[in-house]
Amino acid sequence: MGWNSWNTFATDIDEKLVMDTADLFVTLGLKDAGYEYIVLDDGWMAKERDENGNMVADPQKFPNGMKALADYVHDKGLKFGLYSCAGSKTCAGYPGSRGHEYQDARSFASWEVDFLKYDWCNTENLNAQGAYETMRDALAKAGRPILFSICEWGNNQPWEWAENVGHMWRVSGDITNCWDCEVDHGGWSSWGVWKIINMRENIRYAAGPDHWNDLDMMEVGNGMAVAEDRSHFAMWCIMASPLILGNDLRIANTKTIETLTNSEVIAVSQDPLGIQGFRVSNKDSVEIWAKPLFNDAWAMTFVNMSDKVLELHYDWHDGVVEDKLNDLKLEIGTHRYTIKDLFQHKKLGDTSRKLEATLDQHDVLMVLLEKKEEP
Ligand code: GLA
C-alpha cells in the first residue's frame, strides 16, 4: 500500500511534493490505514548520468538529494520508493538502468530506498525475464531489502515467471481515470478501470503473499464520480491488487479520503490468505465478485454496471459461489452467514434471506460474510 506520483504529476515532481505527501499520509490518516510507500515515478533523475556513470537526482527538483528525502520519509515512519527502467532510457526519456543495473542498485541502497518500480521502455531486444532477474540480483547484492515492482505491462506474461523475481507485476498498460474507456494514444492505449479488470482471464492462480498481480496505480480522487471511485477501490481490494494511490493528496476531498481509508474494505485487500478474488457472474448489469478470506469468511462485491438506479435481489440459493482453484465454497446449503455492508457499516441480516439493495449508477455494494456458529 502506498502512493505513486505518476497518475497525477507525470514528470512534474519535486522534493516538496514528496514531503507534503509524507506529511499528509500522517495527518489524513492514510498511514494509520496501512499506506506505507511513497514512490517517485519517472522524471526524478537528471537528464544525464554524472561523470562516473552514476544516476543522480535532478538538482533543480531535488536540491537536497535523494538520501535527505528518504530520511524525511523514514522519519515519518514511512518508506520511500524510486523508479527506473530496464531499457537504455525511461519512458519519458531519462537515463535507464540498462548496463548499469548493479551500479544503480547500489545507489538506491545507499540512499535507503525501500521500493523500486522497474519499467520496460526502450528495451529493444532484451529478454524480459532475464532483465528483471538481473535487477533482482543487483538489488540483492546491494544488500538492502527493496520491494521490486515489475512494470512490463503484462507483455511477457510475468505471472508465469515472476513469483521469484519481483513482489508485484503490472498486468496491463497504463490506467486512466474513466470507468470503462480505452484512450488511444496512437500505437498504445491507456485503459479505464473495467478494461483492466477484464483484461486478463485466469491469472489469479499466480497471486499470493509477496507476489501480486498489479492492476496499476489507482485513479480514486482523479475525477470519476464518487460511486465509481468506490467501486474502483472495492474491486482493487477484491482482486488483492497492490493499493497504490495516484491522486494529489493536497487537494483530496473528504469523500475520497473516506473511501481510501475504509478499514473494513482494506482488511479485505490485506486478508492473510492473500487470495485474489474471482467473478461469480455478470448478468442483468450486475458484476458479482467474491474473495475467500481467513476464518471461512468471504467478501463480495455487487457492482451496478448500468447508468440507471438498479434494484438488487440476490438469492443466495440461486447459484454456487465457489473458488475452484482453492477448493473453497460458500456453504449456503448447510450454514448461514451474517452479512455486513462495508461502505455503510451496517448489518444486513444473514444469508437465509435474499439480499436486497438499491444500487446507484456504477455504485457498489460490498459485503463481508461471516459464518454463524451453529446452535
Ligand atoms: C510507463 C508506466 C507508467 C509510468 C510511465 C513513466 O508508461 O507503465 O506507470 O511509470 O511509464 O514514464
JSON list of N, CA and C in Angstrom, two decimals, residues 322-362:
[
{"chain": "A", "resi": 322, "resn": "GLU", "atom": "N", "xyz": [-18.19, -20.46, -5.72]},
{"chain": "A", "resi": 322, "resn": "GLU", "atom": "CA", "xyz": [-17.16, -21.48, -5.49]},
{"chain": "A", "resi": 322, "resn": "GLU", "atom": "C", "xyz": [-15.82, -21.05, -6.07]},
{"chain": "A", "resi": 323, "resn": "ASP", "atom": "N", "xyz": [-14.79, -21.13, -5.25]},
{"chain": "A", "resi": 323, "resn": "ASP", "atom": "CA", "xyz": [-13.42, -20.88, -5.69]},
{"chain": "A", "resi": 323, "resn": "ASP", "atom": "C", "xyz": [-12.80, -22.24, -5.99]},
{"chain": "A", "resi": 324, "resn": "LYS", "atom": "N", "xyz": [-12.90, -22.64, -7.25]},
{"chain": "A", "resi": 324, "resn": "LYS", "atom": "CA", "xyz": [-12.44, -23.99, -7.62]},
{"chain": "A", "resi": 324, "resn": "LYS", "atom": "C", "xyz": [-10.93, -24.12, -7.43]},
{"chain": "A", "resi": 325, "resn": "LEU", "atom": "N", "xyz": [-10.22, -23.03, -7.67]},
{"chain": "A", "resi": 325, "resn": "LEU", "atom": "CA", "xyz": [-8.77, -23.05, -7.55]},
{"chain": "A", "resi": 325, "resn": "LEU", "atom": "C", "xyz": [-8.31, -23.44, -6.15]},
{"chain": "A", "resi": 326, "resn": "ASN", "atom": "N", "xyz": [-9.02, -22.93, -5.15]},
{"chain": "A", "resi": 326, "resn": "ASN", "atom": "CA", "xyz": [-8.62, -23.18, -3.77]},
{"chain": "A", "resi": 326, "resn": "ASN", "atom": "C", "xyz": [-9.57, -24.14, -3.05]},
{"chain": "A", "resi": 327, "resn": "ASP", "atom": "N", "xyz": [-10.49, -24.71, -3.82]},
{"chain": "A", "resi": 327, "resn": "ASP", "atom": "CA", "xyz": [-11.42, -25.67, -3.26]},
{"chain": "A", "resi": 327, "resn": "ASP", "atom": "C", "xyz": [-12.17, -25.09, -2.05]},
{"chain": "A", "resi": 328, "resn": "LEU", "atom": "N", "xyz": [-12.73, -23.92, -2.25]},
{"chain": "A", "resi": 328, "resn": "LEU", "atom": "CA", "xyz": [-13.49, -23.26, -1.18]},
{"chain": "A", "resi": 328, "resn": "LEU", "atom": "C", "xyz": [-14.85, -22.88, -1.73]},
{"chain": "A", "resi": 329, "resn": "LYS", "atom": "N", "xyz": [-15.85, -23.03, -0.89]},
{"chain": "A", "resi": 329, "resn": "LYS", "atom": "CA", "xyz": [-17.21, -22.79, -1.35]},
{"chain": "A", "resi": 329, "resn": "LYS", "atom": "C", "xyz": [-18.00, -22.07, -0.27]},
{"chain": "A", "resi": 330, "resn": "LEU", "atom": "N", "xyz": [-18.87, -21.17, -0.69]},
{"chain": "A", "resi": 330, "resn": "LEU", "atom": "CA", "xyz": [-19.79, -20.56, 0.24]},
{"chain": "A", "resi": 330, "resn": "LEU", "atom": "C", "xyz": [-20.84, -21.62, 0.58]},
{"chain": "A", "resi": 331, "resn": "GLU", "atom": "N", "xyz": [-20.90, -22.02, 1.84]},
{"chain": "A", "resi": 331, "resn": "GLU", "atom": "CA", "xyz": [-21.72, -23.20, 2.19]},
{"chain": "A", "resi": 331, "resn": "GLU", "atom": "C", "xyz": [-23.14, -22.78, 2.57]},
{"chain": "A", "resi": 332, "resn": "ILE", "atom": "N", "xyz": [-23.82, -22.25, 1.58]},
{"chain": "A", "resi": 332, "resn": "ILE", "atom": "CA", "xyz": [-25.15, -21.70, 1.82]},
{"chain": "A", "resi": 332, "resn": "ILE", "atom": "C", "xyz": [-26.16, -22.78, 2.24]},
{"chain": "A", "resi": 333, "resn": "GLY", "atom": "N", "xyz": [-26.03, -23.96, 1.67]},
{"chain": "A", "resi": 333, "resn": "GLY", "atom": "CA", "xyz": [-26.98, -25.03, 1.97]},
{"chain": "A", "resi": 333, "resn": "GLY", "atom": "C", "xyz": [-26.95, -25.47, 3.43]},
{"chain": "A", "resi": 334, "resn": "THR", "atom": "N", "xyz": [-25.77, -25.45, 4.02]},
{"chain": "A", "resi": 334, "resn": "THR", "atom": "CA", "xyz": [-25.63, -26.02, 5.37]},
{"chain": "A", "resi": 334, "resn": "THR", "atom": "C", "xyz": [-25.36, -24.98, 6.45]},
{"chain": "A", "resi": 335, "resn": "HIS", "atom": "N", "xyz": [-25.00, -23.77, 6.05]},
{"chain": "A", "resi": 335, "resn": "HIS", "atom": "CA", "xyz": [-24.66, -22.75, 7.04]},
{"chain": "A", "resi": 335, "resn": "HIS", "atom": "C", "xyz": [-25.32, -21.42, 6.71]},
{"chain": "A", "resi": 336, "resn": "ARG", "atom": "N", "xyz": [-25.44, -20.60, 7.74]},
{"chain": "A", "resi": 336, "resn": "ARG", "atom": "CA", "xyz": [-25.83, -19.21, 7.50]},
{"chain": "A", "resi": 336, "resn": "ARG", "atom": "C", "xyz": [-24.61, -18.34, 7.70]},
{"chain": "A", "resi": 337, "resn": "TYR", "atom": "N", "xyz": [-24.59, -17.26, 6.95]},
{"chain": "A", "resi": 337, "resn": "TYR", "atom": "CA", "xyz": [-23.53, -16.26, 7.12]},
{"chain": "A", "resi": 337, "resn": "TYR", "atom": "C", "xyz": [-24.19, -14.93, 7.47]},
{"chain": "A", "resi": 338, "resn": "THR", "atom": "N", "xyz": [-23.59, -14.22, 8.41]},
{"chain": "A", "resi": 338, "resn": "THR", "atom": "CA", "xyz": [-24.05, -12.85, 8.66]},
{"chain": "A", "resi": 338, "resn": "THR", "atom": "C", "xyz": [-23.50, -11.96, 7.55]},
{"chain": "A", "resi": 339, "resn": "ILE", "atom": "N", "xyz": [-24.22, -10.89, 7.26]},
{"chain": "A", "resi": 339, "resn": "ILE", "atom": "CA", "xyz": [-23.84, -10.01, 6.15]},
{"chain": "A", "resi": 339, "resn": "ILE", "atom": "C", "xyz": [-23.59, -8.62, 6.69]},
{"chain": "A", "resi": 340, "resn": "LYS", "atom": "N", "xyz": [-22.45, -8.05, 6.35]},
{"chain": "A", "resi": 340, "resn": "LYS", "atom": "CA", "xyz": [-22.20, -6.66, 6.72]},
{"chain": "A", "resi": 340, "resn": "LYS", "atom": "C", "xyz": [-21.87, -5.83, 5.50]},
{"chain": "A", "resi": 341, "resn": "ASP", "atom": "N", "xyz": [-22.52, -4.68, 5.38]},
{"chain": "A", "resi": 341, "resn": "ASP", "atom": "CA", "xyz": [-22.25, -3.73, 4.29]},
{"chain": "A", "resi": 341, "resn": "ASP", "atom": "C", "xyz": [-21.01, -2.91, 4.69]},
{"chain": "A", "resi": 342, "resn": "LEU", "atom": "N", "xyz": [-19.95, -3.06, 3.93]},
{"chain": "A", "resi": 342, "resn": "LEU", "atom": "CA", "xyz": [-18.66, -2.46, 4.36]},
{"chain": "A", "resi": 342, "resn": "LEU", "atom": "C", "xyz": [-18.52, -0.98, 4.01]},
{"chain": "A", "resi": 343, "resn": "PHE", "atom": "N", "xyz": [-19.40, -0.44, 3.19]},
{"chain": "A", "resi": 343, "resn": "PHE", "atom": "CA", "xyz": [-19.36, 1.01, 2.96]},
{"chain": "A", "resi": 343, "resn": "PHE", "atom": "C", "xyz": [-20.35, 1.75, 3.86]},
{"chain": "A", "resi": 344, "resn": "GLN", "atom": "N", "xyz": [-21.53, 1.13, 4.09]},
{"chain": "A", "resi": 344, "resn": "GLN", "atom": "CA", "xyz": [-22.50, 1.77, 5.00]},
{"chain": "A", "resi": 344, "resn": "GLN", "atom": "C", "xyz": [-22.22, 1.41, 6.46]},
{"chain": "A", "resi": 345, "resn": "HIS", "atom": "N", "xyz": [-21.35, 0.44, 6.67]},
{"chain": "A", "resi": 345, "resn": "HIS", "atom": "CA", "xyz": [-21.01, -0.04, 8.02]},
{"chain": "A", "resi": 345, "resn": "HIS", "atom": "C", "xyz": [-22.27, -0.47, 8.78]},
{"chain": "A", "resi": 346, "resn": "LYS", "atom": "N", "xyz": [-23.11, -1.25, 8.11]},
{"chain": "A", "resi": 346, "resn": "LYS", "atom": "CA", "xyz": [-24.26, -1.77, 8.87]},
{"chain": "A", "resi": 346, "resn": "LYS", "atom": "C", "xyz": [-24.55, -3.22, 8.52]},
{"chain": "A", "resi": 347, "resn": "LYS", "atom": "N", "xyz": [-25.21, -3.88, 9.46]},
{"chain": "A", "resi": 347, "resn": "LYS", "atom": "CA", "xyz": [-25.53, -5.30, 9.27]},
{"chain": "A", "resi": 347, "resn": "LYS", "atom": "C", "xyz": [-26.75, -5.45, 8.39]},
{"chain": "A", "resi": 348, "resn": "LEU", "atom": "N", "xyz": [-26.70, -6.46, 7.53]},
{"chain": "A", "resi": 348, "resn": "LEU", "atom": "CA", "xyz": [-27.81, -6.67, 6.60]},
{"chain": "A", "resi": 348, "resn": "LEU", "atom": "C", "xyz": [-28.44, -8.05, 6.80]},
{"chain": "A", "resi": 349, "resn": "GLY", "atom": "N", "xyz": [-28.55, -8.49, 8.05]},
{"chain": "A", "resi": 349, "resn": "GLY", "atom": "CA", "xyz": [-29.16, -9.80, 8.30]},
{"chain": "A", "resi": 349, "resn": "GLY", "atom": "C", "xyz": [-28.24, -10.94, 7.93]},
{"chain": "A", "resi": 350, "resn": "ASP", "atom": "N", "xyz": [-28.82, -12.04, 7.46]},
{"chain": "A", "resi": 350, "resn": "ASP", "atom": "CA", "xyz": [-27.97, -13.16, 7.09]},
{"chain": "A", "resi": 350, "resn": "ASP", "atom": "C", "xyz": [-28.44, -13.80, 5.78]},
{"chain": "A", "resi": 351, "resn": "THR", "atom": "N", "xyz": [-27.75, -14.87, 5.39]},
{"chain": "A", "resi": 351, "resn": "THR", "atom": "CA", "xyz": [-27.98, -15.45, 4.06]},
{"chain": "A", "resi": 351, "resn": "THR", "atom": "C", "xyz": [-29.21, -16.35, 3.99]},
{"chain": "A", "resi": 352, "resn": "SER", "atom": "N", "xyz": [-30.01, -16.38, 5.07]},
{"chain": "A", "resi": 352, "resn": "SER", "atom": "CA", "xyz": [-31.26, -17.15, 4.97]},
{"chain": "A", "resi": 352, "resn": "SER", "atom": "C", "xyz": [-32.29, -16.40, 4.13]},
{"chain": "A", "resi": 353, "resn": "ARG", "atom": "N", "xyz": [-32.07, -15.11, 3.94]},
{"chain": "A", "resi": 353, "resn": "ARG", "atom": "CA", "xyz": [-32.99, -14.31, 3.11]},
{"chain": "A", "resi": 353, "resn": "ARG", "atom": "C", "xyz": [-32.26, -13.72, 1.92]},
{"chain": "A", "resi": 354, "resn": "LYS", "atom": "N", "xyz": [-33.05, -13.32, 0.92]},
{"chain": "A", "resi": 354, "resn": "LYS", "atom": "CA", "xyz": [-32.46, -12.63, -0.24]},
{"chain": "A", "resi": 354, "resn": "LYS", "atom": "C", "xyz": [-31.74, -11.37, 0.18]},
{"chain": "A", "resi": 355, "resn": "LEU", "atom": "N", "xyz": [-30.72, -11.02, -0.57]},
{"chain": "A", "resi": 355, "resn": "LEU", "atom": "CA", "xyz": [-30.03, -9.75, -0.34]},
{"chain": "A", "resi": 355, "resn": "LEU", "atom": "C", "xyz": [-30.72, -8.69, -1.20]},
{"chain": "A", "resi": 356, "resn": "GLU", "atom": "N", "xyz": [-31.26, -7.69, -0.55]},
{"chain": "A", "resi": 356, "resn": "GLU", "atom": "CA", "xyz": [-31.99, -6.64, -1.27]},
{"chain": "A", "resi": 356, "resn": "GLU", "atom": "C", "xyz": [-31.24, -5.33, -1.10]},
{"chain": "A", "resi": 357, "resn": "ALA", "atom": "N", "xyz": [-31.04, -4.63, -2.19]},
{"chain": "A", "resi": 357, "resn": "ALA", "atom": "CA", "xyz": [-30.35, -3.33, -2.09]},
{"chain": "A", "resi": 357, "resn": "ALA", "atom": "C", "xyz": [-30.68, -2.47, -3.30]},
{"chain": "A", "resi": 358, "resn": "THR", "atom": "N", "xyz": [-30.56, -1.18, -3.12]},
{"chain": "A", "resi": 358, "resn": "THR", "atom": "CA", "xyz": [-30.70, -0.24, -4.23]},
{"chain": "A", "resi": 358, "resn": "THR", "atom": "C", "xyz": [-29.31, 0.26, -4.57]},
{"chain": "A", "resi": 359, "resn": "LEU", "atom": "N", "xyz": [-28.94, 0.09, -5.83]},
{"chain": "A", "resi": 359, "resn": "LEU", "atom": "CA", "xyz": [-27.58, 0.48, -6.24]},
{"chain": "A", "resi": 359, "resn": "LEU", "atom": "C", "xyz": [-27.65, 1.64, -7.23]},
{"chain": "A", "resi": 360, "resn": "ASP", "atom": "N", "xyz": [-27.00, 2.73, -6.89]},
{"chain": "A", "resi": 360, "resn": "ASP", "atom": "CA", "xyz": [-26.92, 3.85, -7.83]},
{"chain": "A", "resi": 360, "resn": "ASP", "atom": "C", "xyz": [-26.04, 3.47, -9.01]},
{"chain": "A", "resi": 361, "resn": "GLN", "atom": "N", "xyz": [-26.12, 4.27, -10.03]},
{"chain": "A", "resi": 361, "resn": "GLN", "atom": "CA", "xyz": [-25.30, 4.08, -11.23]},
{"chain": "A", "resi": 361, "resn": "GLN", "atom": "C", "xyz": [-23.83, 3.88, -10.85]},
{"chain": "A", "resi": 362, "resn": "HIS", "atom": "N", "xyz": [-23.26, 2.77, -11.33]},
{"chain": "A", "resi": 362, "resn": "HIS", "atom": "CA", "xyz": [-21.84, 2.45, -11.13]},
{"chain": "A", "resi": 362, "resn": "HIS", "atom": "C", "xyz": [-21.42, 2.35, -9.66]}
]
